[in-house]
Amino acid sequence: QVQLVESGGGLVQPGGSLRLSCAASGTIVRINIMGWYRQDPGKERELVATIFSGGNTNYADSVKGRFTISRDSAKNTVTLQMNSLTPEDTAVYYCYANVRLPNTVTRTYWGQGTQVTVSS
C-alpha cells in the first residue's frame, strides 16, 4: 500500500546539524499530515514536528528555533532540518504520514526509524 522510507540519520557532534528526509510511496490520493516523532530508550515517545497540507507547522517546545520541517507535496516528501543539536536530541526518529487512500479511507503510516546520535 504505502511505504515511508527515511534517510539522513547518523552521528554528529554537539552544535552540529543533520537533515532527515522521508519519502512516501504507494497508492496515495492525498497526504494530510506529515511529521516526525522520536524516541530514546527509557523515555516517552515525543512528537517533534508536524506539517499540515496547507503548510502550517507545529513543533515541540524542546526543538523550537532549532528544527525546521518542510514538505514537497508533489513528491510526497518531508524533511526535518536539525540545527544546534544537543545530546538530548539523541533518539530514533520516525517519520509518519496521515494518508488518504483511493477507497476514501484515511490511515497513518510509519517509517522504519533512523538513528540520530549527538555525541562528542
Tab-separated table of N, CA, C and O in Angstrom:
chain	number	residue	atom	x	y	z
A	1	GLN	N	0.826	-1.195	0.000
A	1	GLN	CA	0.000	0.000	0.000
A	1	GLN	C	0.862	1.247	0.000
A	1	GLN	O	1.168	1.811	-1.030
A	2	VAL	N	1.253	1.690	1.206
A	2	VAL	CA	2.051	2.906	1.336
A	2	VAL	C	3.305	2.595	2.139
A	2	VAL	O	3.227	1.931	3.172
A	3	GLN	N	4.432	3.062	1.662
A	3	GLN	CA	5.703	2.882	2.368
A	3	GLN	C	6.332	4.247	2.623
A	3	GLN	O	6.249	5.143	1.778
A	4	LEU	N	6.949	4.369	3.782
A	4	LEU	CA	7.714	5.562	4.129
A	4	LEU	C	9.165	5.143	4.319
A	4	LEU	O	9.447	4.221	5.090
A	5	VAL	N	10.060	5.806	3.626
A	5	VAL	CA	11.483	5.485	3.718
A	5	VAL	C	12.227	6.727	4.181
A	5	VAL	O	12.152	7.786	3.541
A	6	GLU	N	12.938	6.575	5.303
A	6	GLU	CA	13.676	7.679	5.898
A	6	GLU	C	15.153	7.587	5.541
A	6	GLU	O	15.676	6.500	5.277
A	7	SER	N	15.799	8.722	5.594
A	7	SER	CA	17.243	8.769	5.389
A	7	SER	C	17.805	9.991	6.088
A	7	SER	O	17.052	10.920	6.431
A	8	GLY	N	19.121	9.957	6.334
A	8	GLY	CA	19.782	11.150	6.843
A	8	GLY	C	20.232	11.102	8.276
A	8	GLY	O	20.867	12.048	8.748
A	9	GLY	N	19.948	10.042	9.010
A	9	GLY	CA	20.405	9.974	10.383
A	9	GLY	C	21.902	9.736	10.451
A	9	GLY	O	22.583	9.574	9.436
A	10	GLY	N	22.431	9.741	11.676
A	10	GLY	CA	23.850	9.484	11.842
A	10	GLY	C	24.380	10.063	13.130
A	10	GLY	O	23.631	10.414	14.032
A	11	LEU	N	25.697	10.147	13.180
A	11	LEU	CA	26.401	10.663	14.353
A	11	LEU	C	26.881	12.082	14.073
A	11	LEU	O	27.473	12.337	13.011
A	12	VAL	N	26.633	12.977	15.012
A	12	VAL	CA	27.050	14.367	14.846
A	12	VAL	C	27.504	14.898	16.196
A	12	VAL	O	27.020	14.449	17.243
A	13	GLN	N	28.404	15.834	16.171
A	13	GLN	CA	28.886	16.443	17.415
A	13	GLN	C	27.879	17.479	17.918
A	13	GLN	O	27.117	18.048	17.127
A	14	PRO	N	27.890	17.731	19.222
A	14	PRO	CA	27.020	18.783	19.754
A	14	PRO	C	27.257	20.107	19.040
A	14	PRO	O	28.397	20.474	18.744
A	15	GLY	N	26.151	20.779	18.720
A	15	GLY	CA	26.220	22.013	17.965
A	15	GLY	C	26.135	21.831	16.472
A	15	GLY	O	26.000	22.807	15.726
A	16	GLY	N	26.202	20.593	16.022
A	16	GLY	CA	26.159	20.305	14.602
A	16	GLY	C	24.746	20.230	14.057
A	16	GLY	O	23.768	20.491	14.759
A	17	SER	N	24.660	19.854	12.789
A	17	SER	CA	23.387	19.792	12.088
A	17	SER	C	23.231	18.470	11.360
A	17	SER	O	24.220	17.846	10.957
A	18	LEU	N	21.977	18.075	11.218
A	18	LEU	CA	21.622	16.920	10.396
A	18	LEU	C	20.325	17.240	9.672
A	18	LEU	O	19.518	18.047	10.149
A	19	ARG	N	20.139	16.568	8.563
A	19	ARG	CA	18.922	16.745	7.774
A	19	ARG	C	18.317	15.368	7.539
A	19	ARG	O	18.941	14.510	6.930
A	20	LEU	N	17.096	15.182	8.029
A	20	LEU	CA	16.372	13.928	7.825
A	20	LEU	C	15.368	14.111	6.693
A	20	LEU	O	14.730	15.152	6.591
A	21	SER	N	15.238	13.072	5.896
A	21	SER	CA	14.262	13.091	4.812
A	21	SER	C	13.401	11.839	4.885
A	21	SER	O	13.839	10.792	5.364
A	22	CYS	N	12.196	11.960	4.383
A	22	CYS	CA	11.259	10.839	4.366
A	22	CYS	C	10.447	10.932	3.088
A	22	CYS	O	9.884	11.990	2.784
A	23	ALA	N	10.395	9.825	2.364
A	23	ALA	CA	9.643	9.784	1.111
A	23	ALA	C	8.540	8.748	1.217
A	23	ALA	O	8.795	7.598	1.612
A	24	ALA	N	7.341	9.153	0.859
A	24	ALA	CA	6.188	8.256	0.862
A	24	ALA	C	5.910	7.795	-0.561
A	24	ALA	O	5.960	8.586	-1.500
A	25	SER	N	5.605	6.501	-0.680
A	25	SER	CA	5.281	5.966	-1.993
A	25	SER	C	4.144	4.966	-1.864
A	25	SER	O	3.901	4.419	-0.790
A	26	GLY	N	3.455	4.734	-2.984
A	26	GLY	CA	2.321	3.816	-2.975
A	26	GLY	C	1.103	4.473	-3.579
A	26	GLY	O	1.191	5.491	-4.255
A	27	THR	N	-0.043	3.894	-3.285
A	27	THR	CA	-1.296	4.384	-3.840
A	27	THR	C	-1.856	5.471	-2.930
A	27	THR	O	-2.617	5.205	-2.010
A	28	ILE	N	-1.443	6.691	-3.206
A	28	ILE	CA	-1.749	7.828	-2.349
A	28	ILE	C	-2.632	8.818	-3.096
A	28	ILE	O	-2.270	9.263	-4.179
A	29	VAL	N	-3.765	9.158	-2.490
A	29	VAL	CA	-4.608	10.199	-3.064
A	29	VAL	C	-4.152	11.570	-2.553
A	29	VAL	O	-4.006	12.523	-3.306
A	30	ARG	N	-3.896	11.591	-1.252
A	30	ARG	CA	-3.516	12.868	-0.630
A	30	ARG	C	-2.860	12.569	0.711
A	30	ARG	O	-3.269	11.655	1.405
A	31	ILE	N	-1.849	13.330	1.043
A	31	ILE	CA	-1.253	13.237	2.378
A	31	ILE	C	-1.701	14.453	3.168
A	31	ILE	O	-1.383	15.588	2.812
A	32	ASN	N	-2.435	14.190	4.239
A	32	ASN	CA	-2.977	15.291	5.033
A	32	ASN	C	-1.924	15.893	5.951
A	32	ASN	O	-1.784	17.111	6.047
A	33	ILE	N	-1.220	15.018	6.641
A	33	ILE	CA	-0.254	15.461	7.646
A	33	ILE	C	1.010	14.625	7.499
A	33	ILE	O	0.929	13.416	7.263
A	34	MET	N	2.140	15.256	7.651
A	34	MET	CA	3.420	14.545	7.744
A	34	MET	C	4.184	15.098	8.937
A	34	MET	O	4.000	16.266	9.317
A	35	GLY	N	5.008	14.248	9.499
A	35	GLY	CA	5.748	14.734	10.662
A	35	GLY	C	6.769	13.739	11.152
A	35	GLY	O	7.024	12.712	10.506
A	36	TRP	N	7.323	14.070	12.311
A	36	TRP	CA	8.386	13.265	12.910
A	36	TRP	C	8.128	13.092	14.411
A	36	TRP	O	7.793	14.053	15.114
A	37	TYR	N	8.294	11.865	14.868
A	37	TYR	CA	8.366	11.546	16.281
A	37	TYR	C	9.806	11.104	16.567
A	37	TYR	O	10.557	10.758	15.658
A	38	ARG	N	10.140	11.085	17.833
A	38	ARG	CA	11.406	10.494	18.230
A	38	ARG	C	11.226	9.745	19.540
A	38	ARG	O	10.335	10.058	20.340
A	39	GLN	N	12.082	8.770	19.742
A	39	GLN	CA	12.041	8.005	20.991
A	39	GLN	C	13.432	7.520	21.324
A	39	GLN	O	14.128	6.940	20.486
A	40	ASP	N	13.825	7.770	22.553
A	40	ASP	CA	15.080	7.280	23.105
A	40	ASP	C	14.723	6.223	24.130
A	40	ASP	O	13.732	6.387	24.860
A	41	PRO	N	15.501	5.146	24.229
A	41	PRO	CA	15.193	4.109	25.223
A	41	PRO	C	15.051	4.698	26.621
A	41	PRO	O	15.867	5.517	27.041
A	42	GLY	N	14.002	4.307	27.300
A	42	GLY	CA	13.769	4.791	28.647
A	42	GLY	C	13.003	6.087	28.711
A	42	GLY	O	12.695	6.581	29.799
A	43	LYS	N	12.689	6.648	27.553
A	43	LYS	CA	11.937	7.895	27.514
A	43	LYS	C	10.641	7.696	26.729
A	43	LYS	O	10.512	6.762	25.942
A	44	GLU	N	9.702	8.594	26.971
A	44	GLU	CA	8.451	8.539	26.223
A	44	GLU	C	8.652	9.026	24.791
A	44	GLU	O	9.527	9.848	24.522
A	45	ARG	N	7.823	8.521	23.903
A	45	ARG	CA	7.856	8.991	22.522
A	45	ARG	C	7.428	10.450	22.491
A	45	ARG	O	6.483	10.853	23.158
A	46	GLU	N	8.115	11.229	21.707
A	46	GLU	CA	7.874	12.672	21.645
A	46	GLU	C	7.549	13.090	20.221
A	46	GLU	O	8.278	12.738	19.292
A	47	LEU	N	6.492	13.843	20.074
A	47	LEU	CA	6.173	14.426	18.774
A	47	LEU	C	7.099	15.612	18.551
A	47	LEU	O	7.052	16.583	19.303
A	48	VAL	N	7.911	15.548	17.544
A	48	VAL	CA	8.930	16.566	17.299
A	48	VAL	C	8.387	17.707	16.454
A	48	VAL	O	8.503	18.875	16.818
A	49	ALA	N	7.797	17.363	15.317
A	49	ALA	CA	7.322	18.403	14.401
A	49	ALA	C	6.266	17.822	13.480
A	49	ALA	O	6.313	16.633	13.140
A	50	THR	N	5.341	18.687	13.084
A	50	THR	CA	4.247	18.305	12.197
A	50	THR	C	4.060	19.380	11.152
A	50	THR	O	4.201	20.576	11.449
A	51	ILE	N	3.726	18.963	9.944
A	51	ILE	CA	3.377	19.924	8.902
A	51	ILE	C	2.095	19.460	8.222
A	51	ILE	O	1.956	18.293	7.853
A	52	PHE	N	1.145	20.386	8.099
A	52	PHE	CA	-0.156	20.076	7.546
A	52	PHE	C	-0.169	20.373	6.042
A	52	PHE	O	0.734	21.027	5.521
A	53	SER	N	-1.206	19.898	5.383
A	53	SER	CA	-1.271	20.040	3.931
A	53	SER	C	-1.249	21.496	3.498
A	53	SER	O	-0.738	21.818	2.422
A	54	GLY	N	-1.765	22.374	4.334
A	54	GLY	CA	-1.769	23.789	3.987
A	54	GLY	C	-0.472	24.508	4.297
A	54	GLY	O	-0.312	25.685	3.948
A	55	GLY	N	0.445	23.787	4.926
A	55	GLY	CA	1.752	24.361	5.225
A	55	GLY	C	1.948	24.787	6.668
A	55	GLY	O	3.066	25.135	7.062
A	56	ASN	N	0.901	24.768	7.468
A	56	ASN	CA	1.067	25.102	8.892
A	56	ASN	C	1.955	24.068	9.574
A	56	ASN	O	1.943	22.886	9.212
A	57	THR	N	2.691	24.523	10.567
A	57	THR	CA	3.615	23.652	11.272
A	57	THR	C	3.442	23.757	12.776
A	57	THR	O	2.998	24.785	13.299
A	58	ASN	N	3.797	22.684	13.464
A	58	ASN	CA	3.856	22.659	14.922
A	58	ASN	C	5.173	22.032	15.332
A	58	ASN	O	5.656	21.102	14.665
A	59	TYR	N	5.724	22.506	16.445
A	59	TYR	CA	6.978	21.969	16.955
A	59	TYR	C	6.879	21.713	18.452
A	59	TYR	O	6.184	22.422	19.164
A	60	ALA	N	7.627	20.710	18.887
A	60	ALA	CA	7.797	20.527	20.319
A	60	ALA	C	8.585	21.713	20.869
A	60	ALA	O	9.471	22.256	20.186
A	61	ASP	N	8.273	22.103	22.101
A	61	ASP	CA	8.986	23.242	22.697
A	61	ASP	C	10.497	23.003	22.726
A	61	ASP	O	11.280	23.938	22.580
A	62	SER	N	10.875	21.751	22.883
A	62	SER	CA	12.296	21.421	23.013
A	62	SER	C	13.092	21.653	21.729
A	62	SER	O	14.323	21.705	21.775
A	63	VAL	N	12.404	21.788	20.587
A	63	VAL	CA	13.135	21.943	19.320
A	63	VAL	C	12.830	23.265	18.618
A	63	VAL	O	13.427	23.559	17.572
A	64	LYS	N	11.922	24.048	19.166
A	64	LYS	CA	11.568	25.320	18.532
A	64	LYS	C	12.791	26.203	18.370
A	64	LYS	O	13.598	26.340	19.291
A	65	GLY	N	12.922	26.786	17.191
A	65	GLY	CA	14.051	27.651	16.904
A	65	GLY	C	15.291	26.915	16.420
A	65	GLY	O	16.247	27.542	15.961
A	66	ARG	N	15.277	25.588	16.539
A	66	ARG	CA	16.440	24.800	16.095
A	66	ARG	C	16.103	23.873	14.934
A	66	ARG	O	16.955	23.622	14.077
A	67	PHE	N	14.892	23.354	14.920
A	67	PHE	CA	14.466	22.413	13.882
A	67	PHE	C	13.479	23.105	12.946
A	67	PHE	O	12.681	23.936	13.370
A	68	THR	N	13.526	22.692	11.679
A	68	THR	CA	12.586	23.200	10.693
A	68	THR	C	12.050	22.042	9.869
A	68	THR	O	12.833	21.264	9.309
A	69	ILE	N	10.733	21.949	9.798
A	69	ILE	CA	10.102	20.909	8.999
A	69	ILE	C	9.575	21.529	7.713
A	69	ILE	O	9.077	22.657	7.708
A	70	SER	N	9.706	20.793	6.619
A	70	SER	CA	9.194	21.252	5.335
A	70	SER	C	8.722	20.041	4.545
A	70	SER	O	9.096	18.909	4.862
A	71	ARG	N	7.911	20.290	3.540
A	71	ARG	CA	7.416	19.180	2.736
A	71	ARG	C	7.317	19.602	1.278
A	71	ARG	O	7.166	20.779	0.962
A	72	ASP	N	7.412	18.591	0.414
A	72	ASP	CA	7.180	18.773	-1.008
A	72	ASP	C	5.969	17.914	-1.341
A	72	ASP	O	6.091	16.689	-1.469
A	73	SER	N	4.813	18.539	-1.439
A	73	SER	CA	3.584	17.781	-1.644
A	73	SER	C	3.566	17.072	-2.996
A	73	SER	O	2.970	16.006	-3.130
A	74	ALA	N	4.218	17.634	-3.983
A	74	ALA	CA	4.249	16.998	-5.303
A	74	ALA	C	5.045	15.694	-5.278
A	74	ALA	O	4.748	14.758	-6.026
A	75	LYS	N	6.057	15.638	-4.414
A	75	LYS	CA	6.923	14.453	-4.330
A	75	LYS	C	6.598	13.583	-3.127
A	75	LYS	O	7.217	12.543	-2.936
A	76	ASN	N	5.642	14.016	-2.297
A	76	ASN	CA	5.268	13.261	-1.090
A	76	ASN	C	6.475	13.042	-0.172
A	76	ASN	O	6.717	11.925	0.305
A	77	THR	N	7.218	14.098	0.040
A	77	THR	CA	8.384	14.013	0.911
A	77	THR	C	8.285	15.040	2.027
A	77	THR	O	7.650	16.083	1.885
A	78	VAL	N	8.928	14.724	3.133
A	78	VAL	CA	9.030	15.642	4.264
A	78	VAL	C	10.471	15.644	4.729
A	78	VAL	O	11.148	14.610	4.704
A	79	THR	N	10.930	16.819	5.143
A	79	THR	CA	12.315	16.989	5.565
A	79	THR	C	12.354	17.658	6.928
A	79	THR	O	11.527	18.537	7.212
A	80	LEU	N	13.286	17.230	7.749
A	80	LEU	CA	13.489	17.848	9.060
A	80	LEU	C	14.934	18.332	9.124
A	80	LEU	O	15.861	17.521	9.167
A	81	GLN	N	15.108	19.626	9.095
A	81	GLN	CA	16.424	20.218	9.246
A	81	GLN	C	16.678	20.470	10.722
A	81	GLN	O	15.905	21.198	11.361
A	82	MET	N	17.719	19.867	11.265
A	82	MET	CA	18.009	19.948	12.688
A	82	MET	C	19.341	20.672	12.893
A	82	MET	O	20.372	20.185	12.421
A	83	ASN	N	19.286	21.793	13.567
A	83	ASN	CA	20.475	22.584	13.841
A	83	ASN	C	20.718	22.672	15.344
A	83	ASN	O	19.828	22.381	16.146
A	84	SER	N	21.922	23.083	15.703
A	84	SER	CA	22.286	23.261	17.109
A	84	SER	C	21.920	22.036	17.937
A	84	SER	O	21.329	22.142	19.011
A	85	LEU	N	22.299	20.896	17.436
A	85	LEU	CA	21.928	19.636	18.093
A	85	LEU	C	22.654	19.479	19.428
A	85	LEU	O	23.811	19.911	19.590
A	86	THR	N	21.951	18.870	20.372
A	86	THR	CA	22.499	18.578	21.697
A	86	THR	C	22.365	17.089	21.968
A	86	THR	O	21.597	16.394	21.293
A	87	PRO	N	23.084	16.577	22.960
A	87	PRO	CA	22.950	15.148	23.282
A	87	PRO	C	21.514	14.750	23.614
A	87	PRO	O	21.140	13.584	23.416
A	88	GLU	N	20.717	15.701	24.087
A	88	GLU	CA	19.314	15.401	24.408
A	88	GLU	C	18.476	15.125	23.153
A	88	GLU	O	17.350	14.626	23.259
A	89	ASP	N	18.998	15.436	22.002
A	89	ASP	CA	18.296	15.137	20.748
A	89	ASP	C	18.562	13.715	20.264
A	89	ASP	O	17.957	13.278	19.274
A	90	THR	N	19.438	13.005	20.937
A	90	THR	CA	19.735	11.627	20.563
A	90	THR	C	18.495	10.764	20.705
A	90	THR	O	17.862	10.734	21.760
A	91	ALA	N	18.135	10.080	19.639
A	91	ALA	CA	16.935	9.237	19.634
A	91	ALA	C	16.817	8.566	18.269
A	91	ALA	O	17.553	8.893	17.334
A	92	VAL	N	15.861	7.642	18.188
A	92	VAL	CA	15.437	7.138	16.890
A	92	VAL	C	14.296	8.036	16.416
A	92	VAL	O	13.328	8.245	17.159
A	93	TYR	N	14.433	8.551	15.220
A	93	TYR	CA	13.444	9.453	14.653
A	93	TYR	C	12.580	8.696	13.639
A	93	TYR	O	13.101	8.020	12.749
A	94	TYR	N	11.269	8.841	13.828
A	94	TYR	CA	10.309	8.142	12.986
A	94	TYR	C	9.486	9.154	12.190
A	94	TYR	O	8.897	10.069	12.771
A	95	CYS	N	9.425	8.937	10.909
A	95	CYS	CA	8.565	9.721	10.036
A	95	CYS	C	7.158	9.113	10.059
A	95	CYS	O	7.014	7.886	10.170
A	96	TYR	N	6.136	9.960	9.963
A	96	TYR	CA	4.785	9.433	9.832
A	96	TYR	C	4.011	10.278	8.830
A	96	TYR	O	4.351	11.434	8.579
A	97	ALA	N	2.986	9.659	8.277
A	97	ALA	CA	2.144	10.366	7.319
A	97	ALA	C	0.703	9.898	7.467
A	97	ALA	O	0.441	8.690	7.529
A	98	ASN	N	-0.197	10.851	7.528
A	98	ASN	CA	-1.628	10.555	7.534
A	98	ASN	C	-2.111	10.653	6.096
A	98	ASN	O	-2.130	11.739	5.518
A	99	VAL	N	-2.501	9.498	5.541
A	99	VAL	CA	-2.688	9.375	4.092
A	99	VAL	C	-4.133	9.052	3.752
A	99	VAL	O	-4.753	8.186	4.391
A	100	ARG	N	-4.626	9.713	2.746
A	100	ARG	CA	-5.937	9.349	2.206
A	100	ARG	C	-5.719	8.382	1.049
A	100	ARG	O	-5.005	8.684	0.092
A	101	LEU	N	-6.383	7.223	1.130
A	101	LEU	CA	-6.245	6.168	0.136
A	101	LEU	C	-7.367	6.259	-0.888
A	101	LEU	O	-8.370	6.958	-0.663
A	102	PRO	N	-7.244	5.528	-1.998
A	102	PRO	CA	-8.268	5.623	-3.058
A	102	PRO	C	-9.678	5.248	-2.600
A	102	PRO	O	-10.644	5.736	-3.162
A	103	ASN	N	-9.798	4.381	-1.596
A	103	ASN	CA	-11.123	3.966	-1.152
A	103	ASN	C	-11.685	4.898	-0.078
A	103	ASN	O	-12.592	4.525	0.659
A	104	THR	N	-11.164	6.087	0.000
A	104	THR	CA	-11.551	7.172	0.931
A	104	THR	C	-11.152	6.907	2.373
A	104	THR	O	-11.408	7.716	3.244
A	105	VAL	N	-10.529	5.767	2.632
A	105	VAL	CA	-10.030	5.504	3.977
A	105	VAL	C	-8.806	6.382	4.237
A	105	VAL	O	-7.979	6.590	3.355
A	106	THR	N	-8.708	6.877	5.455
A	106	THR	CA	-7.524	7.625	5.883
A	106	THR	C	-6.763	6.797	6.902
A	106	THR	O	-7.361	6.308	7.866
A	107	ARG	N	-5.471	6.637	6.692
A	107	ARG	CA	-4.677	5.772	7.553
A	107	ARG	C	-3.324	6.426	7.819
A	107	ARG	O	-2.802	7.149	6.961
A	108	THR	N	-2.763	6.128	8.979
A	108	THR	CA	-1.444	6.657	9.327
A	108	THR	C	-0.386	5.582	9.129
A	108	THR	O	-0.566	4.449	9.573
A	109	TYR	N	0.681	5.963	8.453
A	109	TYR	CA	1.796	5.059	8.181
A	109	TYR	C	3.059	5.596	8.841
A	109	TYR	O	3.203	6.806	9.063
A	110	TRP	N	3.991	4.655	9.109
A	110	TRP	CA	5.227	4.984	9.809
A	110	TRP	C	6.434	4.500	9.031
A	110	TRP	O	6.383	3.456	8.380
A	111	GLY	N	7.510	5.255	9.153
A	111	GLY	CA	8.774	4.794	8.623
A	111	GLY	C	9.438	3.831	9.580
A	111	GLY	O	8.950	3.582	10.682
A	112	GLN	N	10.590	3.304	9.164
A	112	GLN	CA	11.274	2.291	9.951
A	112	GLN	C	12.124	2.898	11.064
A	112	GLN	O	12.569	2.182	11.959
A	113	GLY	N	12.330	4.179	11.006
A	113	GLY	CA	13.128	4.865	12.014
A	113	GLY	C	14.566	5.047	11.566
A	113	GLY	O	15.133	4.194	10.880
A	114	THR	N	15.147	6.156	11.968
A	114	THR	CA	16.549	6.424	11.674
A	114	THR	C	17.219	6.972	12.934
A	114	THR	O	16.663	7.843	13.616
A	115	GLN	N	18.387	6.433	13.251
A	115	GLN	CA	19.067	6.797	14.490
A	115	GLN	C	19.796	8.124	14.335
A	115	GLN	O	20.540	8.317	13.364
A	116	VAL	N	19.586	8.996	15.296
A	116	VAL	CA	20.343	10.241	15.402
A	116	VAL	C	21.087	10.207	16.728
A	116	VAL	O	20.469	10.057	17.784
A	117	THR	N	22.394	10.327	16.664
A	117	THR	CA	23.227	10.323	17.867
A	117	THR	C	24.059	11.593	17.902
A	117	THR	O	24.784	11.890	16.946
A	118	VAL	N	23.913	12.329	18.999
A	118	VAL	CA	24.657	13.571	19.171
A	118	VAL	C	25.647	13.351	20.302
A	118	VAL	O	25.268	13.198	21.459
A	119	SER	N	26.917	13.317	19.947
A	119	SER	CA	27.944	12.996	20.928
A	119	SER	C	29.289	13.513	20.464
A	119	SER	O	29.573	13.552	19.266
A	120	SER	N	30.116	13.876	21.435
A	120	SER	CA	31.465	14.299	21.109
A	120	SER	C	32.436	13.134	21.210
A	120	SER	O	33.634	13.283	20.938
